[in-house]
mmCIF file of C-alpha atoms in Angstrom:
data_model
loop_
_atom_site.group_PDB
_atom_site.id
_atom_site.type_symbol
_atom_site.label_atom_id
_atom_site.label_comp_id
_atom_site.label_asym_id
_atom_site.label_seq_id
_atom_site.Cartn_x
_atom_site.Cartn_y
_atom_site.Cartn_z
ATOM 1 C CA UNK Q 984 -0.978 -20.323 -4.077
ATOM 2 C CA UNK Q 985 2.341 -18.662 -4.268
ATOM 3 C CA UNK Q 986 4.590 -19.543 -1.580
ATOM 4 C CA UNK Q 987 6.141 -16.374 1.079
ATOM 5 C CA UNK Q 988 9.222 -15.544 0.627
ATOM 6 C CA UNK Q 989 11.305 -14.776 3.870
ATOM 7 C CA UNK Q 990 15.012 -14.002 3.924
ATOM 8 C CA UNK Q 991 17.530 -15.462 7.272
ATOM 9 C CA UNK Q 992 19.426 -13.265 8.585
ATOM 10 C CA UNK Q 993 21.801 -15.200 10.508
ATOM 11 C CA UNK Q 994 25.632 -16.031 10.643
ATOM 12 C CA UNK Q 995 25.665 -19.320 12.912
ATOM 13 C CA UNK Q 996 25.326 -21.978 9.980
ATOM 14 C CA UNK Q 997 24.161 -25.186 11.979
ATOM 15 C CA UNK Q 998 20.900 -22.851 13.105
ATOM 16 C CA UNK Q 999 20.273 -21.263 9.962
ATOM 17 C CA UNK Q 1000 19.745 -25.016 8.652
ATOM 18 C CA UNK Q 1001 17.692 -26.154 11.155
ATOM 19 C CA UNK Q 1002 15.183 -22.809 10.530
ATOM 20 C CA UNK Q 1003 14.979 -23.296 6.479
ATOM 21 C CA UNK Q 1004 13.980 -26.740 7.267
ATOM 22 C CA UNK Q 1005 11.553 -25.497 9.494
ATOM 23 C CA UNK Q 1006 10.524 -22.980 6.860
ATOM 24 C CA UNK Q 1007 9.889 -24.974 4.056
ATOM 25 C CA UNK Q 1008 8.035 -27.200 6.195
ATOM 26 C CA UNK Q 1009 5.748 -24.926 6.695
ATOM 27 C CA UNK Q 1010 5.756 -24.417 3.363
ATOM 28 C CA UNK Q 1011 7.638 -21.070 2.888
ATOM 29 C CA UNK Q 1012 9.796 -19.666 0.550
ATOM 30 C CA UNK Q 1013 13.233 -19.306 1.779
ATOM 31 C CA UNK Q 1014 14.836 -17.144 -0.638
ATOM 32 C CA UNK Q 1015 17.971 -16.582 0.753
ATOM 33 C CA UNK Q 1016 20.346 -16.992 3.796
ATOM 34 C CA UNK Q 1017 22.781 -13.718 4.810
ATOM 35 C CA UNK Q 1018 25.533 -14.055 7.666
ATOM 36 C CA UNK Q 1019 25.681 -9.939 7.490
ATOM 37 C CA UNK Q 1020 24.304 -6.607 6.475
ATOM 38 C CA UNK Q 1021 26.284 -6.421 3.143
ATOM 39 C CA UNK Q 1022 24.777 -9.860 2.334
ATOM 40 C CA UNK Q 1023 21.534 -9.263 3.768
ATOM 41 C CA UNK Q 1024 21.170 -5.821 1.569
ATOM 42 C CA UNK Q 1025 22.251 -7.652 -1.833
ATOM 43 C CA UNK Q 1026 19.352 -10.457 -1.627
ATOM 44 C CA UNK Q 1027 16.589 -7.995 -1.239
ATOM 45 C CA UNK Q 1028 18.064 -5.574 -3.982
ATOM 46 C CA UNK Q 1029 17.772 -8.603 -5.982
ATOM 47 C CA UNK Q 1030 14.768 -10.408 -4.698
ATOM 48 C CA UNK Q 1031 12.196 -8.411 -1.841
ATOM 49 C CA UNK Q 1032 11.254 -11.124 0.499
ATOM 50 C CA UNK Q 1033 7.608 -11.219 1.919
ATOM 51 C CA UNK Q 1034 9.163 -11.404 5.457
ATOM 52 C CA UNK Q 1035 12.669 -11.088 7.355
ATOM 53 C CA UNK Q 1036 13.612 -13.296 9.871
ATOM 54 C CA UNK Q 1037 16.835 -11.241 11.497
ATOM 55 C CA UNK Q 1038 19.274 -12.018 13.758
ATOM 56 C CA UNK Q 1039 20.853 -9.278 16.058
ATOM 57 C CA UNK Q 1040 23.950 -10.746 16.751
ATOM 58 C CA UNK Q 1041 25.490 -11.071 13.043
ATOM 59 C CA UNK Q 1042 28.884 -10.592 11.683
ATOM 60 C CA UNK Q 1043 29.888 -7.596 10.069
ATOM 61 C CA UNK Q 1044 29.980 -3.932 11.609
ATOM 62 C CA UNK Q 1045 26.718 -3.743 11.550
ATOM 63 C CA UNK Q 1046 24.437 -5.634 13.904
ATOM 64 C CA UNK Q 1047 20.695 -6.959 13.436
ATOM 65 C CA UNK Q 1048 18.990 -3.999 15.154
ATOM 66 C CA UNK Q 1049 20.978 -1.471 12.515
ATOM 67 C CA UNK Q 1050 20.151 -3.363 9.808
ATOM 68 C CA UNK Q 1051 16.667 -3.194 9.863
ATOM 69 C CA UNK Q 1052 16.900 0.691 10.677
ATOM 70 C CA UNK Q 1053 18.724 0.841 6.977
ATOM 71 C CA UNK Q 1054 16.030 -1.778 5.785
ATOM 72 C CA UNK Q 1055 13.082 0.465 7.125
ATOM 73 C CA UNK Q 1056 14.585 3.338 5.190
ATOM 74 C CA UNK Q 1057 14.072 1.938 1.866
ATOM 75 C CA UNK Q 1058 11.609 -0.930 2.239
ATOM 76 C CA UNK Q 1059 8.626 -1.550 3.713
ATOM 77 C CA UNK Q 1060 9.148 -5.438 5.074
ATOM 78 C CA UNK Q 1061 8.149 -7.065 8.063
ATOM 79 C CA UNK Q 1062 10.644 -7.646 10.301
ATOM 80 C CA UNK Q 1063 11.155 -10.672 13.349
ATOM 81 C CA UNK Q 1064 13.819 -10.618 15.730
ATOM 82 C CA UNK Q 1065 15.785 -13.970 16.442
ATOM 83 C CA UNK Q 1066 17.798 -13.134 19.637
ATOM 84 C CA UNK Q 1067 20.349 -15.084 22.376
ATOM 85 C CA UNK Q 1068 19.913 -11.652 24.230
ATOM 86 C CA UNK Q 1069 17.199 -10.645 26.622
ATOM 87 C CA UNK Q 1070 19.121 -7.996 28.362
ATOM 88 C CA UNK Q 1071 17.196 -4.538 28.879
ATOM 89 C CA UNK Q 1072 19.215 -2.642 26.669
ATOM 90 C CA UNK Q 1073 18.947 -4.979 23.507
ATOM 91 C CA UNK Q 1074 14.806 -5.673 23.983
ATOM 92 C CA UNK Q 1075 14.747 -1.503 23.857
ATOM 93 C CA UNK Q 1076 16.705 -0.572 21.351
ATOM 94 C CA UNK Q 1077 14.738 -3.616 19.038
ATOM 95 C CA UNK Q 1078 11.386 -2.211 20.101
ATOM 96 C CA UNK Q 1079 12.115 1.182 18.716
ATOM 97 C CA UNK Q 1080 13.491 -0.183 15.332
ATOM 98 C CA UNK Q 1081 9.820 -1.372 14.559
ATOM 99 C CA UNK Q 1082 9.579 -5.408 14.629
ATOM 100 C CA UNK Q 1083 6.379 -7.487 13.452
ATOM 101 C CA UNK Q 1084 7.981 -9.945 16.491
ATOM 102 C CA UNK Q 1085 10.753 -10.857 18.746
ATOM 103 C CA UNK Q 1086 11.658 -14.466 19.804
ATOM 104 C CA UNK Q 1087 14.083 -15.875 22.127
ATOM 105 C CA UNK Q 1088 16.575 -18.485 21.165
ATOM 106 C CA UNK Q 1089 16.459 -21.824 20.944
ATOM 107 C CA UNK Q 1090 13.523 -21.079 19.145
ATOM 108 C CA UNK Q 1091 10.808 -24.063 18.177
ATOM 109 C CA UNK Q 1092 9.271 -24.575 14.805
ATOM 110 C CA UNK Q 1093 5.809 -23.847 16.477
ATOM 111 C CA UNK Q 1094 7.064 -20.533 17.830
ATOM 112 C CA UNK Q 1095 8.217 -19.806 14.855
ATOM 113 C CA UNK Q 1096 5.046 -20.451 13.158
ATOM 114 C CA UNK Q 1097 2.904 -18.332 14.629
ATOM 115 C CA UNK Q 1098 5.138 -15.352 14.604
ATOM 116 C CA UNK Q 1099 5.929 -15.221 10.764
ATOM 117 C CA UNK Q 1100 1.684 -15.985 10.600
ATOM 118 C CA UNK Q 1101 0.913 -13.015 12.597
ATOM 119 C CA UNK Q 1102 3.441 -10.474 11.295
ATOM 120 C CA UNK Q 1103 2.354 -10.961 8.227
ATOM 121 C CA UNK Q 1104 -1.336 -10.341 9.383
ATOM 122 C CA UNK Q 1105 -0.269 -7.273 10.999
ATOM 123 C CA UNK Q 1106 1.636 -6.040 8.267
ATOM 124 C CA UNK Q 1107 -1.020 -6.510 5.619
ATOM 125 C CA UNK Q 1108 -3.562 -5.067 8.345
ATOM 126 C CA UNK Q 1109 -1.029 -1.902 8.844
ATOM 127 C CA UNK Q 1110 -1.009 -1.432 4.781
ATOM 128 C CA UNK Q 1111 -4.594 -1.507 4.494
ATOM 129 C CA UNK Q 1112 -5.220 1.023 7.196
ATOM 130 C CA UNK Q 1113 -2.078 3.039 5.435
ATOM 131 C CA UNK Q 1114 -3.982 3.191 2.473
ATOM 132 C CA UNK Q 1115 -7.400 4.255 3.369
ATOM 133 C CA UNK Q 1116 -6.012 6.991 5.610
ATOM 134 C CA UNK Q 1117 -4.002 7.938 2.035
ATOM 135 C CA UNK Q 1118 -7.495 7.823 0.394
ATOM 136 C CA UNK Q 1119 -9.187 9.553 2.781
ATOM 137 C CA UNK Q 1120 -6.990 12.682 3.018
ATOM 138 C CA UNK Q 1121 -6.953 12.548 -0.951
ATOM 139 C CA UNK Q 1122 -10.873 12.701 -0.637
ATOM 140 C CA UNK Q 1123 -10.729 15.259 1.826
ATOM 141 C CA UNK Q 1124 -8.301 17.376 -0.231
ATOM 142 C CA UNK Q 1125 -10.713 16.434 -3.892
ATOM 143 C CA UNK Q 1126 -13.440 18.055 -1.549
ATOM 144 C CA UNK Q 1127 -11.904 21.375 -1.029
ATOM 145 C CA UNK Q 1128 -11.401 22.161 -4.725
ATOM 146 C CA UNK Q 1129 -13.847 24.463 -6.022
ATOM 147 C CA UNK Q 1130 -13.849 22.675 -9.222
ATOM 148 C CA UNK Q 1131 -16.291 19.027 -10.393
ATOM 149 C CA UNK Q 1132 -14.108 15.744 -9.910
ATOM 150 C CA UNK Q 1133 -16.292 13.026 -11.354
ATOM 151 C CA UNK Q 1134 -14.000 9.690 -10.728
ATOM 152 C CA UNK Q 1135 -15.777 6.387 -12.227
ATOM 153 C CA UNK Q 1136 -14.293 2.709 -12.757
ATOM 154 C CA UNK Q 1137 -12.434 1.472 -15.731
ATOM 155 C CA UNK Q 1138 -16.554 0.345 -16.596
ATOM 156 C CA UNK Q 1139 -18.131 3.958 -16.252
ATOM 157 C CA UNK Q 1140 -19.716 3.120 -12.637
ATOM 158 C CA UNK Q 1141 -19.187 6.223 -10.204
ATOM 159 C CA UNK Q 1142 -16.987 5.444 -7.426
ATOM 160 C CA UNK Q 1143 -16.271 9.030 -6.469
ATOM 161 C CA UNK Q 1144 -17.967 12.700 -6.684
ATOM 162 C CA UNK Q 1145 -16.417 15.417 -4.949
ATOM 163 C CA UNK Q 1146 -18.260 18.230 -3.369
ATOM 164 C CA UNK Q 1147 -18.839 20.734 -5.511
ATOM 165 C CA UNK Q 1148 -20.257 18.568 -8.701
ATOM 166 C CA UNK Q 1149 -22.607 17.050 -6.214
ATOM 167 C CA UNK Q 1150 -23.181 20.262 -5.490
ATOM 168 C CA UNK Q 1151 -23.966 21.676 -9.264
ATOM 169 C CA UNK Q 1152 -25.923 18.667 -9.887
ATOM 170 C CA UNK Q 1153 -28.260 18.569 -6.974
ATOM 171 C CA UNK Q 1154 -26.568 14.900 -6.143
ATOM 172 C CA UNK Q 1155 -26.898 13.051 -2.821
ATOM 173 C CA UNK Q 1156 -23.378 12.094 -2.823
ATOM 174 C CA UNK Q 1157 -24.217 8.576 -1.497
ATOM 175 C CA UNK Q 1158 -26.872 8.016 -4.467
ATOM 176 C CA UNK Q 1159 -24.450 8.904 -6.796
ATOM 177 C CA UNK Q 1160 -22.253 5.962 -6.275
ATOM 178 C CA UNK Q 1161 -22.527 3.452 -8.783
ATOM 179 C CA UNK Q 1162 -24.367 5.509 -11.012
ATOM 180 C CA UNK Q 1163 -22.774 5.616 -14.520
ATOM 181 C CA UNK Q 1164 -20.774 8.576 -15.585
ATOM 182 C CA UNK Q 1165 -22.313 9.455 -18.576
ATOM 183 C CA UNK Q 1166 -25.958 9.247 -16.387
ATOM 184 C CA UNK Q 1167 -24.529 12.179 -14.614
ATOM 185 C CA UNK Q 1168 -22.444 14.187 -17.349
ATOM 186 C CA UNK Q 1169 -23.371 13.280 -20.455
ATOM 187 C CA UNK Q 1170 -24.180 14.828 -23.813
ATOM 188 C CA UNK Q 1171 -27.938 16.114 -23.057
ATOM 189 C CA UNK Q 1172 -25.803 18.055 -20.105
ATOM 190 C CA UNK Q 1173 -24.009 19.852 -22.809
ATOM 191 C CA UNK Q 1174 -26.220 22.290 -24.658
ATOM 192 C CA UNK Q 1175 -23.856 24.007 -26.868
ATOM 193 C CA UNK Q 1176 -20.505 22.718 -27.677
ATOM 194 C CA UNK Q 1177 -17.125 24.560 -27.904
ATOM 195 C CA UNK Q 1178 -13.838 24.207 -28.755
ATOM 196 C CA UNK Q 1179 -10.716 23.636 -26.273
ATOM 197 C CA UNK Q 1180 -13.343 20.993 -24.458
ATOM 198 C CA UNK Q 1181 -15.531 24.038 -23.106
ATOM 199 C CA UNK Q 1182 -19.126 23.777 -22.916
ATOM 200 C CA UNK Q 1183 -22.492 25.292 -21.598
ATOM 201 C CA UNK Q 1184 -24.036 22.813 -19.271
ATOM 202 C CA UNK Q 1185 -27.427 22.757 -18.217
ATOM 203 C CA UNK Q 1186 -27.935 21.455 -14.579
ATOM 204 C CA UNK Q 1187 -31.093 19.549 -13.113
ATOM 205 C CA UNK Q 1188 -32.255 22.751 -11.876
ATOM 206 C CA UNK Q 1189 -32.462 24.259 -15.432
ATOM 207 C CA UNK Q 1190 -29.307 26.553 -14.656
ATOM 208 C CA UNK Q 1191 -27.018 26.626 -17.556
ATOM 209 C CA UNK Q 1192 -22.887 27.421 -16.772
ATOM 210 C CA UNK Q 1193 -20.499 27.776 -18.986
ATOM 211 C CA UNK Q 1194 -17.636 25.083 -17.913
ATOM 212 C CA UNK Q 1195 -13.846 23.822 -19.066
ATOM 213 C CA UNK Q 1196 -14.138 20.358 -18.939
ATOM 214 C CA UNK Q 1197 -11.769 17.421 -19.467
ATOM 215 C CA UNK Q 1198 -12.481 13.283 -19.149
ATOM 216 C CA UNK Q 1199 -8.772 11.484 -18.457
ATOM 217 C CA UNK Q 1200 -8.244 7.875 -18.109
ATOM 218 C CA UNK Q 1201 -6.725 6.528 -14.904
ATOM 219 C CA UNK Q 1202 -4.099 4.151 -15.660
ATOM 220 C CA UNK Q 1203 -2.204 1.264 -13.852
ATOM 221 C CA UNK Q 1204 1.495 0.768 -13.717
ATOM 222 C CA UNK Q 1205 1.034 -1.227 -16.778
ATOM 223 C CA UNK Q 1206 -1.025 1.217 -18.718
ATOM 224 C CA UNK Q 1207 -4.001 -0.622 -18.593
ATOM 225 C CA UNK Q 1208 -7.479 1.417 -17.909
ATOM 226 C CA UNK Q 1209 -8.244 1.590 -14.345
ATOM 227 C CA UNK Q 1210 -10.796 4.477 -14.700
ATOM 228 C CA UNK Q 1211 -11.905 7.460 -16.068
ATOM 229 C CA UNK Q 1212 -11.297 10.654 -13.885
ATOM 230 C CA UNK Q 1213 -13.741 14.187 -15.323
ATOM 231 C CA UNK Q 1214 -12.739 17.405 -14.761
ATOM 232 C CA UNK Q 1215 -14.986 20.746 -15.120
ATOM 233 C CA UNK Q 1216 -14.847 23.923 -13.399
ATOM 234 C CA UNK Q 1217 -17.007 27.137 -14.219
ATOM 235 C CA UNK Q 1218 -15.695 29.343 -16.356
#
C-alpha cells in the first residue's frame, strides 16, 4: 500500500525533526519540510501531498492561517493546524479558513496520530458526498431534457436512463438498470434506416417515431473506454 504523503509546514527546525520522525513512524510519507509560504507553495506545485500539517506561526509575510486560504484556492488538501496559540482571536480566524484539525503544542505522536487518521477520513468522506451531490444534480438536469439519454458501462450494462427514454420505452427506470444497451435500443428497434444516424424506431407499444440518434463513448483521462453514452430525440 502506497504510503500518505503529508507536507510540514513549520520554521522551528528542532520540532520539525521530532514530527517527521513521528511521521514515518507511523509510516507516512513526509514529502517535504517548508519554513514559509513561498516554500510551502513550491513543494505542492511540484509534489500534492495527501495531507498538510501547518504551522501558524511561520516565517515569511505570510502566516499559517493565510496560507491555507491561498492553498484552499487552488487545491483541495486537508489541512491540520499545529499552534503555540490558543488565544480567541487565532482559534477564530483558523476555524473559518476550513481545517480537517487543530492541535496544541507540544504536541504527542499519539495526538498526532489520530488527527492526520481522521482528517483524512473526513476528507475522503467530504469528496464522496461532493460527488454524489455532483451526480445527482447531473441526473436531475439529464431528467429535464426532452430528449433519450441511454448511459451504459464500458461493458454495455445500463447504469443510467433518463426520463423521457424510460418514458418512450415503457421502462421501469429501476428495471432498466443493468439491462444491456443493445436489449433496450438495438437493431430490431430500428425499422428503417437513414442516413445522418436518423432512424424510425418502433417502441414496445408498437408506436413507430422517427428519431436522430447518436451512440458516443465515454472516455477517461487516459482515453480508455469508460462507457457508452446514446443519444435520440424525436424528430
Amino acid at each position: 500500500m502506497m504510503k500518505r504523503k503529508i507536507l510540514l509546514v513549520e520554521d522551528e527546525i528542532i520540532i520539525a525533526s521530532s514530527i517527521q520522525q513521528w511521521l514515518e513512524e507511523l509510516n507516512y510519507s513526509v514529502s517535504g519540510i517548508a519554513p514559509s509560504a513561498e516554500k510551502a507553495m513550491i513543494l505542492i506545485e511540484q509534489q500534492i501531498p495527501d495531507l498538510i500539517l501547518m504551522d501558524i506561526m511561520i516565517q515569511g509575510e505570510m502566516d499559517g492561517i493565510e496560507l491555507a486560504d491561498r492553498i484552499h484556492e487552488k487545491y483541495s488538501i486537508p489541512i491540520v493546524f499545529l499552534t503555540a496559540y490558543s488565544d480567541d482571536i487565532t482559534l477564530e480566524r483558523a476555524r473559518i479558513s476550513g481545517p480537517y484539525g487543530y492541535l496544541l503544542k507540544p504536541v504527542t505522536q499519539k495526538d498526532l496520530s489520530i488527527a492526520i487518521e481522521n482528517a483524512l477520513f473526513k476528507h475522503q468522506e467530504d469528496f464522496s458526498k461532493h460527488i454524489r451531490q455532483k451526480e445527482k444534480m447531473e441526473y436531475m438536469l439529464l431528467d429535464a431534457v426532452k430528449a433519450g439519454i441511454i448511459i451504459s458501462d464500458e461493458d454495455g450494462n445500463i447504469i443510467y436512463v433518463n426520463k423521457w427514454a424510460a418514458d418512450q420505452f415503457g421502462y421501469d427506470i429501476k428495471k432498466v438498470s443493468g439491462k444491456r444497451l443493445l436489449e433496450v435500443f438495438n437493431r430490431t428497434n430500428i425499422v428503417e434506416e437513414a442516413e445522418y444516424s436518423t432512424a424510425q424506431v418502433q417502441f414496445p407499444d408498437k408506436r413507430k417515431s422517427r428519431v436522430r440518434y447518436y451512440l458516443s463513448s465515454v472516455q477517461n483521462k487516459d482515453e480508455s473506454i469508460k462507457g457508452i453514452l446514446l443519444f435520440f430525440e424525436k424528430i
